[in-house]
Amino acid sequence: MTQSLYDAVGGQPTFARMAAGFYEQVRTDDILGPMYPANDWEGAENRLAWFLAQYWGGPQTFNEQRGAPMLRRRHMPFPVDRAAAERWLELMGRSLDQIDEETIPPVYRHAIWDHMQRVAAMLINTADEGTPPPIAH
């Protein structure tokens, strides 16, 4: 039986640390902070940890608590432009870097980072300031 990435990196505690490190930064971030309701930091942190754990082979807690992830749809109410996506990656990268290589070896770190880059790009739903709207055909 093949071990999941979730199990290989220590399971839920590792993803909880990643989410906690991310949200610790978001609270005071000028771009991402205002997107979060001040009374739901713990909820947001839990949802991120659940999502990451589930995606990488852990328990289905996100689906049980929230339904299917539908990331793009869930983030549509928030203006996610390139700057917000890049900031999300910056803060997630710092959080990932806080976890030692013994816990998340380079091969798994690379897989997690690659996924984060794809998610950040996929969530962009707002044109950058000064960018003309797309031309309709």
Tab-separated table of C-alpha atoms in Angstrom, residues 10-124:
chain	number	residue	atom	x	y	z
A	10	GLY	CA	2.943	13.834	9.688
A	11	GLY	CA	-0.769	14.198	9.028
A	12	GLN	CA	-3.120	16.777	10.478
A	13	PRO	CA	-0.627	18.477	12.833
A	14	THR	CA	1.557	19.475	9.870
A	15	PHE	CA	-1.318	20.964	7.905
A	16	ALA	CA	-2.651	22.689	11.030
A	17	ARG	CA	0.795	24.296	11.516
A	18	MET	CA	0.836	25.413	7.883
A	19	ALA	CA	-2.625	26.991	8.177
A	20	ALA	CA	-1.764	28.629	11.518
A	21	GLY	CA	1.443	30.120	10.116
A	22	PHE	CA	-0.447	31.468	7.120
A	23	TYR	CA	-3.262	33.078	9.108
A	24	GLU	CA	-0.862	34.555	11.637
A	25	GLN	CA	0.453	36.655	8.732
A	26	VAL	CA	-2.927	37.323	7.083
A	27	ARG	CA	-4.336	39.043	10.169
A	28	THR	CA	-2.120	42.092	9.563
A	29	ASP	CA	-1.711	41.859	5.799
A	30	ASP	CA	-2.875	44.920	3.849
A	31	ILE	CA	-4.111	42.927	0.829
A	32	LEU	CA	-5.481	39.674	2.238
A	33	GLY	CA	-6.447	40.720	5.760
A	34	PRO	CA	-9.461	42.837	4.739
A	35	MET	CA	-10.941	39.868	2.839
A	36	TYR	CA	-11.500	37.937	6.080
A	37	PRO	CA	-14.227	38.634	8.631
A	38	ALA	CA	-12.578	39.591	11.917
A	39	ASN	CA	-14.802	37.205	13.869
A	40	ASP	CA	-13.910	34.078	11.856
A	41	TRP	CA	-10.114	33.717	12.007
A	42	GLU	CA	-10.306	30.339	13.735
A	43	GLY	CA	-12.922	29.098	11.272
A	44	ALA	CA	-10.864	30.207	8.278
A	45	GLU	CA	-7.745	28.561	9.699
A	46	ASN	CA	-9.606	25.304	10.340
A	47	ARG	CA	-11.094	25.254	6.846
A	48	LEU	CA	-7.666	25.720	5.242
A	49	ALA	CA	-6.144	22.958	7.376
A	50	TRP	CA	-9.061	20.640	6.583
A	51	PHE	CA	-8.812	21.397	2.862
A	52	LEU	CA	-5.061	20.813	2.664
A	53	ALA	CA	-5.255	17.606	4.703
A	54	GLN	CA	-8.114	16.254	2.600
A	55	TYR	CA	-6.452	17.175	-0.693
A	56	TRP	CA	-3.269	15.319	0.273
A	57	GLY	CA	-4.991	12.114	1.373
A	58	GLY	CA	-6.197	12.855	4.900
A	59	PRO	CA	-9.662	12.758	6.436
A	60	GLN	CA	-12.643	14.105	4.513
A	61	THR	CA	-13.359	16.701	7.202
A	62	PHE	CA	-13.670	19.574	4.724
A	63	ASN	CA	-16.339	17.738	2.706
A	64	GLU	CA	-18.139	16.652	5.885
A	65	GLN	CA	-18.202	20.185	7.331
A	66	ARG	CA	-18.480	22.324	4.184
A	67	GLY	CA	-19.368	20.168	1.176
A	68	ALA	CA	-17.251	19.919	-1.958
A	69	PRO	CA	-14.370	22.429	-1.976
A	70	MET	CA	-15.357	24.328	-5.158
A	71	LEU	CA	-12.473	26.732	-4.482
A	72	ARG	CA	-13.040	29.081	-7.381
A	73	ARG	CA	-16.759	29.434	-6.639
A	74	ARG	CA	-16.194	29.948	-2.898
A	75	HIS	CA	-13.691	32.727	-3.607
A	76	MET	CA	-15.760	34.598	-6.230
A	77	PRO	CA	-17.134	37.122	-3.688
A	78	PHE	CA	-13.574	38.297	-3.032
A	79	PRO	CA	-11.615	40.445	-5.518
A	80	VAL	CA	-8.655	38.171	-6.200
A	81	ASP	CA	-6.295	39.925	-8.606
A	82	ARG	CA	-2.700	39.001	-9.438
A	83	ALA	CA	-1.395	40.999	-6.448
A	84	ALA	CA	-3.680	39.080	-4.056
A	85	ALA	CA	-2.665	35.736	-5.586
A	86	GLU	CA	1.019	36.630	-5.322
A	87	ARG	CA	0.597	37.762	-1.711
A	88	TRP	CA	-1.246	34.533	-0.888
A	89	LEU	CA	1.695	32.605	-2.313
A	90	GLU	CA	4.195	34.751	-0.427
A	91	LEU	CA	2.474	34.146	2.912
A	92	MET	CA	1.889	30.447	2.218
A	93	GLY	CA	5.541	30.112	1.199
A	94	ARG	CA	6.677	31.664	4.479
A	95	SER	CA	4.378	29.350	6.391
A	96	LEU	CA	5.679	26.316	4.515
A	97	ASP	CA	9.256	27.460	5.170
A	98	GLN	CA	8.564	27.475	8.923
A	99	ILE	CA	8.170	23.696	8.792
A	100	ASP	CA	11.494	21.865	8.766
A	101	GLU	CA	12.639	19.531	5.980
A	102	GLU	CA	12.562	16.559	8.309
A	103	THR	CA	8.792	17.002	8.609
A	104	ILE	CA	8.222	17.925	4.959
A	105	PRO	CA	11.062	16.516	2.821
A	106	PRO	CA	11.914	18.405	-0.399
A	107	VAL	CA	10.005	16.068	-2.726
A	108	TYR	CA	6.766	16.626	-0.770
A	109	ARG	CA	7.494	20.319	-0.265
A	110	HIS	CA	7.825	20.681	-4.047
A	111	ALA	CA	4.501	18.901	-4.644
A	112	ILE	CA	2.723	21.099	-2.078
A	113	TRP	CA	4.255	24.281	-3.505
A	114	ASP	CA	3.390	23.303	-7.078
A	115	HIS	CA	-0.222	22.777	-6.029
A	116	MET	CA	-0.309	26.128	-4.220
A	117	GLN	CA	0.945	27.920	-7.316
A	118	ARG	CA	-1.772	26.327	-9.469
A	119	VAL	CA	-4.481	27.174	-6.907
A	120	ALA	CA	-3.349	30.795	-6.620
A	121	ALA	CA	-3.465	31.231	-10.403
A	122	MET	CA	-6.861	29.531	-10.665
A	123	LEU	CA	-8.423	31.809	-8.031
A	124	ILE	CA	-7.684	35.054	-9.895
